Coordinates of C-alpha atoms in Angstrom, one line a residue:
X1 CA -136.8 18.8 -31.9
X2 CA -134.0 16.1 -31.3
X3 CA -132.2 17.8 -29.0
X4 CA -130.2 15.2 -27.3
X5 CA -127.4 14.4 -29.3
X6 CA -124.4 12.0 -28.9
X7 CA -121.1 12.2 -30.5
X8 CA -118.8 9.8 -30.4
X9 CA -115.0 10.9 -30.5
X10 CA -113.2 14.3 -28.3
X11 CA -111.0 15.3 -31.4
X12 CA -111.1 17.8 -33.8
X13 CA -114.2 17.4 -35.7
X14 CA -116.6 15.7 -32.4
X15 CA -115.7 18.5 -30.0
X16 CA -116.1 20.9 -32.7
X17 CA -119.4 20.0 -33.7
X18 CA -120.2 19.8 -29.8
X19 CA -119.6 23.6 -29.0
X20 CA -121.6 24.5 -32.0
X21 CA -124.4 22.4 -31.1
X22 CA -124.2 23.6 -27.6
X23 CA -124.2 27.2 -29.1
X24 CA -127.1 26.9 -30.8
X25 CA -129.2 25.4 -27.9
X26 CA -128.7 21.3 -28.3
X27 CA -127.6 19.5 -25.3
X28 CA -124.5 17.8 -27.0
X29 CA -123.2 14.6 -25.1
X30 CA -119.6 13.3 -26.2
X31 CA -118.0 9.9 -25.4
X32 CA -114.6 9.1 -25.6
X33 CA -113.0 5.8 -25.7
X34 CA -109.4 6.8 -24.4
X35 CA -109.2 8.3 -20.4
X36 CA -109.0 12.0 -21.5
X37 CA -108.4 13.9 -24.3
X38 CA -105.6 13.0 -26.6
X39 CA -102.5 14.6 -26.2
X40 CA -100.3 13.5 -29.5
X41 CA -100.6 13.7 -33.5
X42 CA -98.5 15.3 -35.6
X43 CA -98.9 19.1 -37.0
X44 CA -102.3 19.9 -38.9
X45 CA -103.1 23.0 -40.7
X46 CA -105.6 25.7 -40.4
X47 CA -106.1 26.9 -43.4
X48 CA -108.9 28.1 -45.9
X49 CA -112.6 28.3 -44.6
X50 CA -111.1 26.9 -41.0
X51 CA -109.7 29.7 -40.1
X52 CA -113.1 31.2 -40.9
X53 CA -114.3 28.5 -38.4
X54 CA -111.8 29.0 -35.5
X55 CA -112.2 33.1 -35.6
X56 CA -115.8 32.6 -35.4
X57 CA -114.9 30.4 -31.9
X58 CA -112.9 33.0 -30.8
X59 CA -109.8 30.8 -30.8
X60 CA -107.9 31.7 -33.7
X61 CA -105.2 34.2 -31.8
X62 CA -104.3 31.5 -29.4
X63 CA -103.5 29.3 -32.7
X64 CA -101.5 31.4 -34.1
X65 CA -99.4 32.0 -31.1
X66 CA -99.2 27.8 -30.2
X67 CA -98.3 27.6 -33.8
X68 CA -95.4 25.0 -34.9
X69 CA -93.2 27.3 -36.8
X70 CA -92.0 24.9 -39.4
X71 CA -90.1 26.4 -42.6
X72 CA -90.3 23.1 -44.7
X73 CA -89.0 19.9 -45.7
X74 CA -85.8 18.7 -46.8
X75 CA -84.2 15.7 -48.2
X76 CA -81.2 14.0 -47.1
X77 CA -78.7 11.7 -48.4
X78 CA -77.0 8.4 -46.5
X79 CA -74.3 11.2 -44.6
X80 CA -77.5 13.8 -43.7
X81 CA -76.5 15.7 -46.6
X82 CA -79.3 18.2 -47.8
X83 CA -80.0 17.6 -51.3
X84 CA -82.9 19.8 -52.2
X85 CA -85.3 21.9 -49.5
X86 CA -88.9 22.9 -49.8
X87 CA -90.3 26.0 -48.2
X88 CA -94.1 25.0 -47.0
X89 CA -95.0 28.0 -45.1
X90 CA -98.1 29.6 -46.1
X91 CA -99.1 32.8 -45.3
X92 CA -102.8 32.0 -45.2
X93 CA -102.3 29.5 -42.9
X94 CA -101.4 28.0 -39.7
X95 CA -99.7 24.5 -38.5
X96 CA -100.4 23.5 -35.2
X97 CA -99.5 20.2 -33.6
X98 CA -103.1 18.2 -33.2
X99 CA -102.8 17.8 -29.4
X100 CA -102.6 21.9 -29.1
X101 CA -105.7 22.3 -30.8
X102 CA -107.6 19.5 -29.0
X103 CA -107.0 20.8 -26.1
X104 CA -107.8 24.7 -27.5
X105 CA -110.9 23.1 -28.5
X106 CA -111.8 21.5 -25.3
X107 CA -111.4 25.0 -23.8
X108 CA -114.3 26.4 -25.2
X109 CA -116.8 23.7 -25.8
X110 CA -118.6 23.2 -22.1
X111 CA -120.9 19.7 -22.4
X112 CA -120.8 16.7 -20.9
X113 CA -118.2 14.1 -21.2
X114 CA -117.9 10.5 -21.1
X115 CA -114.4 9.9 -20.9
X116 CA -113.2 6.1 -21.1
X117 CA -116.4 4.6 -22.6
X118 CA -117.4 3.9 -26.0
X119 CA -120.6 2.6 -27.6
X120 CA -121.3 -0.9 -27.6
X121 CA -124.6 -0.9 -29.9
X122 CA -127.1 1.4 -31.1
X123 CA -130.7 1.2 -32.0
X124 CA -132.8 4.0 -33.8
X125 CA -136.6 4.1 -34.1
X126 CA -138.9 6.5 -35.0
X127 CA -138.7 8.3 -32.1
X128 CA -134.9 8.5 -31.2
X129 CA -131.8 6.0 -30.8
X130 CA -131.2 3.4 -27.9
X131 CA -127.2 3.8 -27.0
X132 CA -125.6 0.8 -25.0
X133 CA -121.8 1.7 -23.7
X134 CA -119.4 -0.6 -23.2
X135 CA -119.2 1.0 -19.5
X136 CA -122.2 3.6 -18.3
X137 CA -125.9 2.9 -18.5
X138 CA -127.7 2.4 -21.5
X139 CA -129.4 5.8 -22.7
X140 CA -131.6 7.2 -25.4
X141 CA -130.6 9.7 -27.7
X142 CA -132.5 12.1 -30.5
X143 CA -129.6 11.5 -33.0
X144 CA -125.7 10.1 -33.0
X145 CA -123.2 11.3 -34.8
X146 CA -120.2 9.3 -35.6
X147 CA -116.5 11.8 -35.1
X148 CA -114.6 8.6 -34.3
X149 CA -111.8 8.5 -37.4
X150 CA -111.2 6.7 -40.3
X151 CA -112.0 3.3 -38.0
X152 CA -115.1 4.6 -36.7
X153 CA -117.3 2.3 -34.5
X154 CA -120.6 4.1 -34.9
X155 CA -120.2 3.7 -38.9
X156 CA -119.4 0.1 -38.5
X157 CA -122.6 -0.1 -36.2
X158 CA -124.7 2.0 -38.4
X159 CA -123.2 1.5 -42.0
X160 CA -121.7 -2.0 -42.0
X161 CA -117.6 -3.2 -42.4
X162 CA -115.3 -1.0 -42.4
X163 CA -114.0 -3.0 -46.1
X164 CA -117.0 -1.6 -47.4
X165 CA -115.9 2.2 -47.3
X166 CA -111.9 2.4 -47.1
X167 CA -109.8 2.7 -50.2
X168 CA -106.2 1.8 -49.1
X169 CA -103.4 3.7 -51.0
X170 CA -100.6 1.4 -50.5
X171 CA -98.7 2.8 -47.9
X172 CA -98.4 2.7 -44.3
X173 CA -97.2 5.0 -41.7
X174 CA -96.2 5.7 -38.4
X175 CA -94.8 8.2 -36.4
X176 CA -94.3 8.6 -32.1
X177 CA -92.1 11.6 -30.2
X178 CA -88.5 11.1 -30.9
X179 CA -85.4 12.7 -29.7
X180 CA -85.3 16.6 -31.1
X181 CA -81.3 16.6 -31.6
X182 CA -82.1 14.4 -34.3
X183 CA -83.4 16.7 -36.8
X184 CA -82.7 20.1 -37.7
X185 CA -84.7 22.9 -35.9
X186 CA -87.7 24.1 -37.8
X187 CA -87.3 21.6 -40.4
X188 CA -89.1 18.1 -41.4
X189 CA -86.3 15.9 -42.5
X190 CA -86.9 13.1 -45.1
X191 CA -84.8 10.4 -45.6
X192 CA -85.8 7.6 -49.0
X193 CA -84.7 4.2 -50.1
X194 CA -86.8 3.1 -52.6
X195 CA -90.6 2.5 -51.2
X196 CA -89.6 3.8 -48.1
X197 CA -89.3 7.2 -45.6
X198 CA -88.1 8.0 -42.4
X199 CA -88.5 11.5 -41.3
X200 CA -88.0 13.9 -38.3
X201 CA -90.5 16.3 -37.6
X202 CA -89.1 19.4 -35.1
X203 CA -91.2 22.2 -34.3
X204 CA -89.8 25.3 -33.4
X205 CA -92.5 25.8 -30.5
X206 CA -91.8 22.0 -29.0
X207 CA -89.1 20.4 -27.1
X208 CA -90.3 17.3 -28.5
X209 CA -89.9 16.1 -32.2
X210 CA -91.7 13.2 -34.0
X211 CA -90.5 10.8 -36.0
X212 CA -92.3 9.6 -39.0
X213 CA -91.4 5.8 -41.0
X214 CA -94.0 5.3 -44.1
X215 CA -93.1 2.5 -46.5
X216 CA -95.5 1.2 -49.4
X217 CA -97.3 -2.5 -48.8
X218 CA -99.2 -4.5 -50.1
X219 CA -102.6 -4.9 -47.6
X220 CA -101.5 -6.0 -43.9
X221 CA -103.5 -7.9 -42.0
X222 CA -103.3 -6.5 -38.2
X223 CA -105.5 -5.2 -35.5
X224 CA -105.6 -0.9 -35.6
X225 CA -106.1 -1.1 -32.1
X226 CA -102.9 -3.2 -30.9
X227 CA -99.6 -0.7 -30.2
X228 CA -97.5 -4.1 -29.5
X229 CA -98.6 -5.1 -33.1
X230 CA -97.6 -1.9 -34.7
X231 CA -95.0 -1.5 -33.2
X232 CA -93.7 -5.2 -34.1
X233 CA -94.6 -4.1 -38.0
X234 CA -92.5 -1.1 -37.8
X235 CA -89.6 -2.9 -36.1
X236 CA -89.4 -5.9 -38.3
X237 CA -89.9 -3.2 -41.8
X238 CA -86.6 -1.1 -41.0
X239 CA -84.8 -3.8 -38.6
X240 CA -82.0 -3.8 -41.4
X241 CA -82.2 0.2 -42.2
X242 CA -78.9 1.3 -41.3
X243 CA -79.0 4.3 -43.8
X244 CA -78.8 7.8 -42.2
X245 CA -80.2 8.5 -38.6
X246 CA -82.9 5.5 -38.9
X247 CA -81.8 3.4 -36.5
X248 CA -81.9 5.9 -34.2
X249 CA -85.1 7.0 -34.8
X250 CA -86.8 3.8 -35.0
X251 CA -85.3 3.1 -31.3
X252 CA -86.4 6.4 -29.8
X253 CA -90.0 5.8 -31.3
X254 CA -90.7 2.6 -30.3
X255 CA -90.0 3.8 -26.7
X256 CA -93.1 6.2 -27.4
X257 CA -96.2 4.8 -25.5
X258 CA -98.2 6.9 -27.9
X259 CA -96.8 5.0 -31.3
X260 CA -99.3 5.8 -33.6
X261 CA -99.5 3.7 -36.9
X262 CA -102.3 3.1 -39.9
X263 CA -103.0 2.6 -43.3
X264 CA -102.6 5.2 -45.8
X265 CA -106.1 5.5 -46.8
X266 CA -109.2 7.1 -47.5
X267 CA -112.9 7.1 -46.5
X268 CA -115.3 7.1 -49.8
X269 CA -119.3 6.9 -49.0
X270 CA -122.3 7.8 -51.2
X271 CA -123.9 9.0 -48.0
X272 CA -122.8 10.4 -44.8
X273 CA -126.0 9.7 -42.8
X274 CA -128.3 6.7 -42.1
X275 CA -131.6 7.7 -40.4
X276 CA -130.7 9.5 -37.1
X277 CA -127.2 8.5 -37.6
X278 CA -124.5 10.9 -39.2
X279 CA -120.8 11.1 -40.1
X280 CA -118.4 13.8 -40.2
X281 CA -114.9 14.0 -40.2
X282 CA -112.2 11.3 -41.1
X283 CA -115.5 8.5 -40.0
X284 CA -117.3 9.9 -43.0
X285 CA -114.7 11.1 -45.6
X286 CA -110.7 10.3 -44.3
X287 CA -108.9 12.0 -46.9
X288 CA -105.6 10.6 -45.9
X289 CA -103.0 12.4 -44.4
X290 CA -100.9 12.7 -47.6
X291 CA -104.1 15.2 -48.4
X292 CA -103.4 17.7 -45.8
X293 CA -106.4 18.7 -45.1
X294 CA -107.5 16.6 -42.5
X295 CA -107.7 19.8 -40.0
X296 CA -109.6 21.4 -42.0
X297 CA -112.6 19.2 -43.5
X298 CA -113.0 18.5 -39.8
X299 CA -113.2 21.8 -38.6
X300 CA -115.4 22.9 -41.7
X301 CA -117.9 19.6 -41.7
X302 CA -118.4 20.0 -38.1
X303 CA -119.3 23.9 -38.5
X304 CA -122.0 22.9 -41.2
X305 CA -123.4 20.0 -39.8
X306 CA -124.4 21.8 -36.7
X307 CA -125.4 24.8 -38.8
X308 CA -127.4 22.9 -40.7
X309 CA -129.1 21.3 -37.5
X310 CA -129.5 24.3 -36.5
X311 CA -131.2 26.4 -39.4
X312 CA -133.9 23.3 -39.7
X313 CA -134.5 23.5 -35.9
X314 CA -133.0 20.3 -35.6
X315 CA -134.9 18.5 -38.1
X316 CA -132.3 15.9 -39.4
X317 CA -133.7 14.7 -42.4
X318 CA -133.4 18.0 -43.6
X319 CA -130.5 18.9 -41.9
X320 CA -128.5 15.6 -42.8
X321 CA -129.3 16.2 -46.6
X322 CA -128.1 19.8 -46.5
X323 CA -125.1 19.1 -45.1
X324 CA -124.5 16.5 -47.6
X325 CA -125.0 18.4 -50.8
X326 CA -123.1 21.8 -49.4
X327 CA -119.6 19.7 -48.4
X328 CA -119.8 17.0 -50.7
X329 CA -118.1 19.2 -53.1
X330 CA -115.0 20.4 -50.7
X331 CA -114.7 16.6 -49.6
X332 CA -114.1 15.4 -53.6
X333 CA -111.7 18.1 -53.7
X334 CA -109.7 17.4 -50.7
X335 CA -110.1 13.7 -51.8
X336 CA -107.6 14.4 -54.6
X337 CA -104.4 13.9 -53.3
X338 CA -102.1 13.8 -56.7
X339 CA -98.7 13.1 -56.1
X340 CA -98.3 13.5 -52.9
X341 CA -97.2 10.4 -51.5
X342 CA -95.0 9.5 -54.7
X343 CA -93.2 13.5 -53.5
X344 CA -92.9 11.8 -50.3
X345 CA -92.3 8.1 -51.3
X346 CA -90.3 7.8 -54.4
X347 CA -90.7 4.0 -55.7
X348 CA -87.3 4.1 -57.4
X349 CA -83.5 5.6 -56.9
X350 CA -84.5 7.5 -60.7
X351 CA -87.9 8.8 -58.7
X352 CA -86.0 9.8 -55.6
X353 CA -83.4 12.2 -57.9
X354 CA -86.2 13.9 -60.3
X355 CA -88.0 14.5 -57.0
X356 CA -85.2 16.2 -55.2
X357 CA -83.7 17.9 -58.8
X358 CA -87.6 19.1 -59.1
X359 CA -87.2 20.8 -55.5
X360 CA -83.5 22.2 -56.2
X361 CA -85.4 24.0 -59.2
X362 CA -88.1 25.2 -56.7
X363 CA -90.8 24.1 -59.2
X364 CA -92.5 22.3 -56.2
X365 CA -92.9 25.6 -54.5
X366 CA -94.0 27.3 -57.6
X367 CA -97.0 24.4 -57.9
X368 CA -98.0 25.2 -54.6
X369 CA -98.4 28.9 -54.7
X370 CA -100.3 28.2 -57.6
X371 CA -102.4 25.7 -55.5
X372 CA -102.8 28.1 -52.5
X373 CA -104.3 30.9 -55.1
X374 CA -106.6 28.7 -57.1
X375 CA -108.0 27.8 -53.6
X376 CA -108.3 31.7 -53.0
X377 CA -110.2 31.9 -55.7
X378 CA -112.9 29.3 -55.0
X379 CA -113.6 30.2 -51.7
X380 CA -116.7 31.7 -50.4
X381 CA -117.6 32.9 -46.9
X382 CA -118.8 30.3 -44.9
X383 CA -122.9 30.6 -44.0
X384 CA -124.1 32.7 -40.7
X385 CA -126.1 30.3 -39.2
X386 CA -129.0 31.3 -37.5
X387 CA -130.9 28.4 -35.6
X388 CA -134.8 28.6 -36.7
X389 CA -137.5 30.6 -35.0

């Protein structure tokens, strides 16, 4: 039973969900809007149940040894100056630049690929769903699942607006590679004026650095898919910046064909599925990058909404409704970012110093070992899946 299944989007949470499915016997199809598989994005943590996830696909080792081997953040002052440092590194878990673990993931999920297409419209009747691309032939389909981000066409298809499920958090952020000599080796350095950040991100397992700019806003109105656009937005925000190394950065950035920029933002939805259409990953529950976890719900979600596929031999009603109620609760969680982005953003000189006084004192760190063990606590193992006889 509906064995043909579609996903749209070859990142972390579609191809993860496709080697599961074609694990347990589907015949997973996955389309692609971009040529190939994307190659950028910053660092994303493995942590939690996803290791649990990425053991079980045999790829944890090879994560561990691509792994960015970042110590932490620190905060400088107008002459580069640190003022305060944070140690981020968590034994329990491991950072690996996006790109990496796309391509791990591409390694060991063997289906077929639509590369350079994306779906135009869908239909769903009782007997399957009719899928027009913008590019191949039109073809039917038992079910689709939407992997496609926090923009996602196939919820915008199946769902309706975008407006109806995103609640911006009044920020907006890019980042694009950048020249490494700008940063300090194994460090993310953060640079604030008031409302503001710009940041060098320099792995020490990358020639390359990124460079990060975030500055609070009131809603923009721009298209998500224009680079020219975004990169105007960025330009025009810290044209006058002449603090610290951001001139700098901002010019090695926009040279970046790859200059990514979005809304701080997150993806709320009373329900993840609509018929034979489902959601997972940032398309059904974005929990902003200021969360952290974005690796990780979509490595997770994916796992259990193929398991659950699978242990109701592919009976999606059931399926979808399982998978529902058992990561609803993770998703609320992860959903709670706290004060993340005021850490990152402060909105005044006064927030900026108790910030970086707060990290002299190391109580940041102190919060977030007691973070990392009241998630050790609430962890369980993740199911076995079995698919049914």
């Amino acid at each position: 039973m509906n064995q043909r299944i579609l996903i749209s989007g070859a990142s972390i949470a579609g191809l993860t969900l496709a080697h599961w499915l074609a694990r347990y016997g589907f015949q997973p199809t996955v389309v692609e809007r971009a040529p190939g598989l994307r190659s950028g994005g910053n660092g994303v943590d493995v942590r939690d149940q996803a290791v649990e996830v990425t053991e079980r696909m045999g790829i944890l080792p090879r994560i561990r040894e691509l792994a960015a081997d970042v110590q932490g953040m620190k905060f400088v002052d107008t002459a580069g100056r640190a003022v305060a440092r944070i140690d981020t590194r968590d034994p329990a878990a491991t950072e690996i630049m996006r790109g990496d673990l796309v391509a791990l993931l591409h390694e060991v999920t063997d289906v077929d690929y639509l590369f350079g297409d994306s779906i135009r419209d869908l239909t769903q009747d009782d007997d399957g769903v009719t899928v027009t691309f913008e590019h191949a032939p039109t073809r039917s389909f038992d079910l689709v699942i939407g992997a496609d981000g926090m923009h996602s066409n196939v919820r915008r298809l199946a769902f309706g607006p975008e407006a109806q499920f995103i609640d911006f958090k009044d920020h907006y952020f890019a980042f694009a590679d950048s020249d490494p000599s700008l940063g300090e080796d194994r460090w993310v350095t953060m640079f604030n004026t008031p409302g503001t950040m710009t940041g060098i991100y320099r792995s020490g397992n990358h020639a390359r650095a990124k460079a990060y700019f975030m500055f609070r806003s009131a809603p923009l109105d721009y298209d998500h898919r224009d680079i020219t656009e975004h990169k105007r937005l960025i330009g025009e925000r810290f044209a006058d910046d002449t603090s610290w190394r951001t001139r700098e950065l901002l010019e090695s950035a926009l040279a970046d064909p790859e200059f990514y920029f979005d809304a701080l933002g997150q993806v709320r939805m009373d329900s993840w599925s609509s018929g034979r259409v489902s959601l997972v990953g940032d398309a059904a529950w974005c929990a902003s990058p200021a969360s952290g976890a974005g690796a990780e719900l979509a490595l997770v979600g994916a796992y259990r909404l193929a398991g659950e596929l699978a242990a109701a031999g592919g009976d999606h009603r059931v399926a979808f409704a399982r998978y529902d109620a058992a990561l609803r609760p993770l998703v609320d969680k992860k959903q709670q970012i706290g004060p993340n982005a005021r850490v990152m953003i402060p909105k005044t000189a006064g927030g900026r110093w108790l910030r970086d006084l707060f990290a002299r004192l190391q109580l940041m760190k102190a919060l977030g070992a007691v973070e990392r063990r009241s998630r050790a606590k609430g962890l369980r193992l993740l199911p076995d899946y079995a698919p049914a006889a």
